[in-house]
XYZ file of C-alpha atoms in Angstrom:
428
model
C 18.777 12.204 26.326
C 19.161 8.798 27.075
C 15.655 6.319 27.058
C 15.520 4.325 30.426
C 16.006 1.595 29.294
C 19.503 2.486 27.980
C 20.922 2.169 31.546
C 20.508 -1.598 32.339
C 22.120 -1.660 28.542
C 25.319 -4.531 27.872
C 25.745 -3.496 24.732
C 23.541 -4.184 21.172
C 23.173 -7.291 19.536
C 25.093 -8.444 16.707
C 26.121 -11.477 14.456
C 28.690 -12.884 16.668
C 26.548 -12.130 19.945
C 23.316 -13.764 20.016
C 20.810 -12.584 21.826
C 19.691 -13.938 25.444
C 15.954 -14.935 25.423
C 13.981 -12.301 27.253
C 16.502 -9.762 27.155
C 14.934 -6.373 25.945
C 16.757 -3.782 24.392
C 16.002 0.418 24.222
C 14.748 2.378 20.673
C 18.876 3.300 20.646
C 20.342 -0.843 21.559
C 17.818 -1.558 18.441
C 19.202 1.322 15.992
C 22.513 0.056 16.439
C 21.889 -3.185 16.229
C 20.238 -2.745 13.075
C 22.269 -0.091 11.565
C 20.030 2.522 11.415
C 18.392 5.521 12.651
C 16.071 5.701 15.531
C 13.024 6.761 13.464
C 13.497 3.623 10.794
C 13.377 1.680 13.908
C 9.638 2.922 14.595
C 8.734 2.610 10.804
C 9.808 -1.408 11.359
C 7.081 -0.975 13.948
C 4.329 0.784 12.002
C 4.594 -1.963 9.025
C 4.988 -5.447 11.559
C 8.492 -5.841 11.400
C 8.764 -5.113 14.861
C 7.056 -5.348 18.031
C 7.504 -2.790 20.689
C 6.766 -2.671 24.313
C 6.186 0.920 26.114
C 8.760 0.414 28.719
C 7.598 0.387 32.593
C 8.882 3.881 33.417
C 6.880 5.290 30.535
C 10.133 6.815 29.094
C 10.795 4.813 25.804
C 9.797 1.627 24.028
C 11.638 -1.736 24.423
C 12.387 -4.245 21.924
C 12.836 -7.851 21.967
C 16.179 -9.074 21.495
C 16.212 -11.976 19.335
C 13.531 -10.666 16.976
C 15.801 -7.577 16.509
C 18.270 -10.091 15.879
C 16.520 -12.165 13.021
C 15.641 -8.761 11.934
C 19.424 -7.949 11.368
C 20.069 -11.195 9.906
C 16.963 -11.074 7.376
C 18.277 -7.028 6.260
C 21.994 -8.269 6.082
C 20.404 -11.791 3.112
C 18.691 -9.254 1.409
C 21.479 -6.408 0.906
C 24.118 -9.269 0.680
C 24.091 -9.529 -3.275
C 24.243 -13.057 -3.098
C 22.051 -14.294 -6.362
C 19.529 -15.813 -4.140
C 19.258 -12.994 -2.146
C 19.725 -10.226 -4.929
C 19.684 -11.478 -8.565
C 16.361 -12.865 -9.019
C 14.016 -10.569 -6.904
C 15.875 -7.524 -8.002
C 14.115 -6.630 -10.605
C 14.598 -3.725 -14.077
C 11.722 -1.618 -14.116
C 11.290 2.277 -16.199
C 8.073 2.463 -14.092
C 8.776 3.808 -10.850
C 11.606 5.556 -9.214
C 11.529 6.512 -5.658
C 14.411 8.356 -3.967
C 15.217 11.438 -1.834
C 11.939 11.084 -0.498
C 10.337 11.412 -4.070
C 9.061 9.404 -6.412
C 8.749 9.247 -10.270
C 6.578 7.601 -12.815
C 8.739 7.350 -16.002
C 11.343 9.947 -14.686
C 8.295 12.285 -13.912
C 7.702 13.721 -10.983
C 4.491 11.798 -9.912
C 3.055 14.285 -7.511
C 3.161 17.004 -10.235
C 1.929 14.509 -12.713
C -1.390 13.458 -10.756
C -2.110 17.168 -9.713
C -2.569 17.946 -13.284
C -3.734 15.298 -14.748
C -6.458 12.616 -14.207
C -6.060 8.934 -13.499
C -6.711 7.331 -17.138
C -3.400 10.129 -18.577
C -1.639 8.948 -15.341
C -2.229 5.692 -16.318
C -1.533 5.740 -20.180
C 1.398 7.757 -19.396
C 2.672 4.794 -17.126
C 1.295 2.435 -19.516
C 2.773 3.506 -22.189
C 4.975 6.395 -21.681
C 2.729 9.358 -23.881
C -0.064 11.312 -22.783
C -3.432 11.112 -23.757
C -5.322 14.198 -23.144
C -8.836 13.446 -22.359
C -8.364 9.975 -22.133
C -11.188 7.963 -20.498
C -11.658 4.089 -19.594
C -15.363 2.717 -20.937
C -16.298 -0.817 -19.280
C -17.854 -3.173 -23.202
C -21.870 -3.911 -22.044
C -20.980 -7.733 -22.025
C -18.405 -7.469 -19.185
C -20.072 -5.120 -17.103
C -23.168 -7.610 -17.019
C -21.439 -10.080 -16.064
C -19.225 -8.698 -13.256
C -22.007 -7.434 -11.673
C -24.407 -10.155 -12.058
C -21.055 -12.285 -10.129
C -20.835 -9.341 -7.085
C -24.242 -9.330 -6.804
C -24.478 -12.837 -5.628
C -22.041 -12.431 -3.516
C -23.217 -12.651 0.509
C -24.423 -9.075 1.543
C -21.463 -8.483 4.273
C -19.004 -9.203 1.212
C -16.184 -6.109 1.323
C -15.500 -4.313 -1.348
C -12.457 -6.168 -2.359
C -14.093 -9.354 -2.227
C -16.327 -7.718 -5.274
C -13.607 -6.533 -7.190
C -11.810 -9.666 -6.801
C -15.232 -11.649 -8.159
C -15.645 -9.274 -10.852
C -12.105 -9.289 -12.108
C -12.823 -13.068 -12.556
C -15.885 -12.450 -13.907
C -14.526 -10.111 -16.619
C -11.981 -13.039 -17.509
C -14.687 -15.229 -18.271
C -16.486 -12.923 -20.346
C -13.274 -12.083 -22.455
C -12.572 -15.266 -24.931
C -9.369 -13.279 -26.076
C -7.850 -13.018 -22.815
C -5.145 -15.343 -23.298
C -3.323 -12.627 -25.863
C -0.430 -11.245 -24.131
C 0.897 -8.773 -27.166
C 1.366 -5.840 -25.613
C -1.560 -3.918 -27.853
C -3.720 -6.584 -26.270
C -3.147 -6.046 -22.346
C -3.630 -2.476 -22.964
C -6.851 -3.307 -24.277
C -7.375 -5.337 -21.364
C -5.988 -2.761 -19.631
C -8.522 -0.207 -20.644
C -11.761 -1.925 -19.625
C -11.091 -3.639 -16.946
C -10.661 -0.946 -14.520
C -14.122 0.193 -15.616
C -15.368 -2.752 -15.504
C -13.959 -2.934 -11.856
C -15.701 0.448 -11.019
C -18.879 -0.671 -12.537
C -19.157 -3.734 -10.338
C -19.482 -2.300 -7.353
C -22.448 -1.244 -5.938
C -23.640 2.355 -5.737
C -23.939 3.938 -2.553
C -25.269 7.255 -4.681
C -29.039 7.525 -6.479
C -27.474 9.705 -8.905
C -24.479 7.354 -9.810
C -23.467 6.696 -13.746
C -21.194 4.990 -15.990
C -19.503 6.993 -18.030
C -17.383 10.080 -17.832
C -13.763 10.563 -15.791
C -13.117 7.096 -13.727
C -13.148 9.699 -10.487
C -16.650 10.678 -11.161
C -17.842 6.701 -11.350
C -15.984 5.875 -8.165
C -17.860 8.351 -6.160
C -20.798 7.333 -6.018
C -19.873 3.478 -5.450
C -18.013 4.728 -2.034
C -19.864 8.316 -0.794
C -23.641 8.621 -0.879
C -22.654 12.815 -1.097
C -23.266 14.897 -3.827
C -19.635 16.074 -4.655
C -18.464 19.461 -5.733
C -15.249 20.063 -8.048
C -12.829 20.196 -5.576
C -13.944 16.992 -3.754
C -13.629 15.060 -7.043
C -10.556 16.825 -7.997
C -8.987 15.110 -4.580
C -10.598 11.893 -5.403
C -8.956 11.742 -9.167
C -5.613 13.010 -7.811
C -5.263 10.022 -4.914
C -6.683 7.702 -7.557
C -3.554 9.296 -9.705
C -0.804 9.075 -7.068
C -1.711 5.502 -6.124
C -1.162 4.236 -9.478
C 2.213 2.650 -8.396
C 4.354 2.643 -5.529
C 7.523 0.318 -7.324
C 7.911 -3.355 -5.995
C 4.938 -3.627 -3.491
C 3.927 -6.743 -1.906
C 0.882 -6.745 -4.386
C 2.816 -5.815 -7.280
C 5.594 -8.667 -6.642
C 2.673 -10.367 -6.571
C 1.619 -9.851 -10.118
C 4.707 -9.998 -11.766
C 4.998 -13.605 -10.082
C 1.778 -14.237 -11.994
C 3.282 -12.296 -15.231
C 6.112 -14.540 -15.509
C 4.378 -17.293 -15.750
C 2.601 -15.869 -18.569
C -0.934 -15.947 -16.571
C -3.156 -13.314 -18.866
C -3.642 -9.784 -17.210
C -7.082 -10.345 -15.220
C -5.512 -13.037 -13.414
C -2.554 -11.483 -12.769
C -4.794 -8.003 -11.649
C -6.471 -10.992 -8.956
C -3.020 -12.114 -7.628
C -2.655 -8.352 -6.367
C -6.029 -8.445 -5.240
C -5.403 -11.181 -3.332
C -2.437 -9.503 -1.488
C -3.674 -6.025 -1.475
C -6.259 -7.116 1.248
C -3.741 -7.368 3.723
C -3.949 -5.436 6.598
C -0.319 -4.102 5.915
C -0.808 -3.073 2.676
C -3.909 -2.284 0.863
C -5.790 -2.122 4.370
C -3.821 0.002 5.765
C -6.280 2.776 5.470
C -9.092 1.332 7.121
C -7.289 1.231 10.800
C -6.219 4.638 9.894
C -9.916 5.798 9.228
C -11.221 3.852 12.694
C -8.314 5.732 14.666
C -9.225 8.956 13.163
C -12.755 8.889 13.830
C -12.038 7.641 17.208
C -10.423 10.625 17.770
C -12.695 13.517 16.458
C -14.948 11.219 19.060
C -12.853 12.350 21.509
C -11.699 15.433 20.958
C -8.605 14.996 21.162
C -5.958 12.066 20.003
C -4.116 11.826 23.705
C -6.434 9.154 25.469
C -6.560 7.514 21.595
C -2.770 7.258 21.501
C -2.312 5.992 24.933
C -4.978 3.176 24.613
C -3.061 2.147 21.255
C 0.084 1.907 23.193
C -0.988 0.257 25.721
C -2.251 -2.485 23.315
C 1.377 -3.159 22.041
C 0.183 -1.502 18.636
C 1.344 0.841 16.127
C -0.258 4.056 15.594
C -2.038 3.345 11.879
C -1.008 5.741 9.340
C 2.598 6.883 9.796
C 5.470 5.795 8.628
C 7.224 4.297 5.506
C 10.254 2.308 5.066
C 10.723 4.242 1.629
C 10.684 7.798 3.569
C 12.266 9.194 5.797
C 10.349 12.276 6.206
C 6.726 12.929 5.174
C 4.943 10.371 2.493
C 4.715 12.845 -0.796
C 1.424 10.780 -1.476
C 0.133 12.388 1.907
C 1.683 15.806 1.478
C -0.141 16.070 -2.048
C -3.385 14.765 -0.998
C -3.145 17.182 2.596
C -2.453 20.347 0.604
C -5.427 19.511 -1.631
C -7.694 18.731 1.262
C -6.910 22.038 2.931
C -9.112 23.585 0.350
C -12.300 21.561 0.939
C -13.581 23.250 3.895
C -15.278 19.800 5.198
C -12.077 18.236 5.178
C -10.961 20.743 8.285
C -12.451 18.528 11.418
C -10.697 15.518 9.838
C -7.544 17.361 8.996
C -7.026 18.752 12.597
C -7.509 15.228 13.785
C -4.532 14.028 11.785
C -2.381 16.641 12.828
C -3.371 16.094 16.371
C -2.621 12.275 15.593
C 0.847 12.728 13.956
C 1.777 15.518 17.027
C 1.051 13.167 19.568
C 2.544 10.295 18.521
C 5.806 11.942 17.801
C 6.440 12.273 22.042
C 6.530 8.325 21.352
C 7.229 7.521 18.016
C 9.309 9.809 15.866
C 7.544 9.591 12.228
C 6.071 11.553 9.956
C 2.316 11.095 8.412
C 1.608 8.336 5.392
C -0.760 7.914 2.485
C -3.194 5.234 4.810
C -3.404 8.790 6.903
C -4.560 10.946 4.039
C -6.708 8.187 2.513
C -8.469 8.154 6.280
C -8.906 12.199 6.191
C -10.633 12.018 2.752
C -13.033 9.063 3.535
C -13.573 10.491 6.596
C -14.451 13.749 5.544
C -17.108 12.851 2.969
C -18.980 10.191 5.164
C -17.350 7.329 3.308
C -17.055 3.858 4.800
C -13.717 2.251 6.578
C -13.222 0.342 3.314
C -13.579 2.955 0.723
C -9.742 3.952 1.409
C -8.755 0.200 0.202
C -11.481 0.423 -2.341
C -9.379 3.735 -4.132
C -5.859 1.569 -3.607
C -7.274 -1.095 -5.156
C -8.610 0.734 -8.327
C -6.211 3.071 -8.701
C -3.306 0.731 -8.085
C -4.997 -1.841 -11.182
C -2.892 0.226 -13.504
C 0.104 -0.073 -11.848
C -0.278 -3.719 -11.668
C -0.942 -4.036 -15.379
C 1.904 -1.881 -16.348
C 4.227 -4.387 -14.282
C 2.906 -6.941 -15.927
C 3.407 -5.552 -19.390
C 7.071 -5.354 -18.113
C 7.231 -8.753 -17.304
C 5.687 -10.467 -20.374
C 8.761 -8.972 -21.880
C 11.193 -11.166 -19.595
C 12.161 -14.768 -19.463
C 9.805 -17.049 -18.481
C 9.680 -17.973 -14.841
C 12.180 -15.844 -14.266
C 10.903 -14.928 -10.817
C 11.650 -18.849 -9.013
C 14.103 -18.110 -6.145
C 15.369 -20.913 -4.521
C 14.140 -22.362 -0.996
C 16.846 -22.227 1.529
C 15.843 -25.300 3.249
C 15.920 -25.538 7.057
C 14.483 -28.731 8.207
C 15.422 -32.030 9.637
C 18.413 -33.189 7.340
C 17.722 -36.641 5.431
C 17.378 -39.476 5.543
C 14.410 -39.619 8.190
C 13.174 -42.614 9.013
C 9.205 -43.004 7.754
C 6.427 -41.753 9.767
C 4.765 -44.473 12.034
């Protein structure tokens, strides 16, 4: 069936038509003009790309014309495999693989490999492509002190990735050696910082400690609960499946920083930096407002509507890497099913992903699965980016490793300049 707004159509936009200013075009006008399915269309939405309007008869969504156009012409630079567009910024990695709706950490299914394993073998197995059985991370007395003396004169409303950000750069200071960029070095660097990061942040738990699995640290930094097996078992497996996600915004990020030979902590507080966005890293904290909004509620109808009627996307669904459901979600969902106070939480998301689907067709995304475990255990809005952020630390410093081994400032594309043509006469 047709969308309303398909009847006023004169046809989609394309290179050699611009687009009139004003002129609105229907979900199907966009997918053609774009080359591409219906649903991607939405998932443009979801992650900014795009900006929808519900259209008047309540039948479809509407799309500007000329943003769908620059949209076009940004997709067709990027797939061009012109060396600007292509050469530099398309970078070799063995780390991550994602395709077919999958992904892989060192040809391994990733899913499979965070379900039995924890986060530090994830990790060393990314790292450094073995396993090490029993592996855990252990954050040296001298940088602990000091991150946490740093976070804790911070301002009290500081967020959590303000602290980690603080005590990453306190952990530099404290490490004289940090400068070494041999690969046995970063892995050392490697090893205690994400401790150290864990460590730094405030515990929300009386009962918290410092040593044991990372998973078991976390917790009580971001849920004032006493947790069972099977709620840390879901903890260490998202803190696992987050590890790395390929060419993130973040993880560009670092290997910008890597290839110009900045030392691993600072190139750990370049993704910081990014991760904070709320596209990326904060993803998960709109998804855990919307959720508890709707188990307010009771139901995720009136939620929807009000969200759509903003001009927003519905948090937590969507990927441009999938085309069905995030396998980060489906692991995390099929774990949660077994925690029994997960089940209020759960039913929310389903009610979430079933109601948005009469608008927009897409399937449920890590952010959402993040939202159903923080909700569930009475965890803040920010303890979602909190387990990114961690978790993704040894993703970031496996990139970098990568890129230590490349040319030098390898990753400098070139400008393409777009501003008043010289010569200009001085400025009054």
């Amino acid at each position: 069936m047709k969308e309303q707004g398909d009847r006023e159509s004169t046809g989609p936009v394309t290179a050699h038509a611009p687009a009139r200013a004003g002129r609105r075009l229907s979900t199907r006008e966009t997918a053609e003009a774009l080359g591409v399915k219906p649903e991607t269309v939405y998932a443009y939405v979801s992650r900014g790309q795009l900006t929808s309007r519900r259209d008047p008869s309540g039948r479809g969504s509407t799309f500007d014309a000329e943003e769908v156009a620059a949209l076009a012409r940004r997709n067709r630079r990027e797939s061009s495999g012109s060396p600007a567009a292509a050469g530099e910024l398309a970078v070799r990695t063995r780390l991550t693989l994602i395709e077919q709706d999958r992904y892989y950490f060192r040809g391994v299914d990733a899913t499979e490999l965070a379900a039995r394993h924890s986060y530090e073998e994830v990790a060393e197995w990314l790292w450094t492509g073995e396993l090490r059985p029993g592996v855990t991370f252990t954050a040296p007395k001298a940088s602990a002190t000091a991150a946490r003396r740093a976070v804790d004169a911070l301002p009290e409303h500081s967020g959590p990735l303000d602290r980690l950000r603080v005590a990453a750069i306190a952990a530099s200071a404290a490490d004289p050696l940090r400068f070494d960029l041999s690969e046995g070095a970063v892995l050392g660097t490697a090893r205690t910082l994400i401790p150290t990061l864990v460590a730094a942040l405030p515990p929300v738990s009386r009962s918290h400690r410092d040593s044991g699995p990372l998973a078991d640290r976390l917790w009580a930094r971001i849920s004032g609960r006493t947790p069972d097996g099977a709620s840390l078992h879901v903890l260490d497996t998202a803190l696992g499946l987050l590890v790395d996600h390929d060419l993130a915004a973040s993880t560009l990020a670092v290997r910008v920083a890597a290839s110009a030979r900045a030392h691993a902590y600072a190139a750990v507080s370049a993704g910081l930096g990014v991760v904070e966005g709320p596209l990326h890293g904060a993803a998960s904290a709109l998804a855990h407002r919307l959720l508890l909004d709707v188990l307010d509620h009771g139901s995720a109808a009136p939620v929807i509507a009000e969200e759509l009627r903003a001009g927003r996307g519905i948090p937590g669904l969507g990927h441009r890497l999938y085309t069905g459901v995030d396998p980060r979600a489906r692991a995390l969902f099929a774990l949660l099913e077994g925690v029994p106070q997960a089940g209020p939480a759960l039913a929310a998301a389903r009610d979430i992903v079933a109601t948005s689907a009469r608008h927009t067709p897409l399937h449920a995304n890590v952010d959402l699965a993040l939202a159903v475990l923080t909700v569930s255990f009475g965890m803040s809005s920010t303890a979602g980016e909190t387990v990114f952020a961690v978790a993704r630390t040894a993703g970031w410093i496996a990139h970098a490793l990568e890129e230590y081994g490349e040319r030098p400032l390898r990753m400098r594309p070139s400008g393409q300049y777009v501003g008043a043509q010289p010569p200009q006469p001085l400025p009054e």
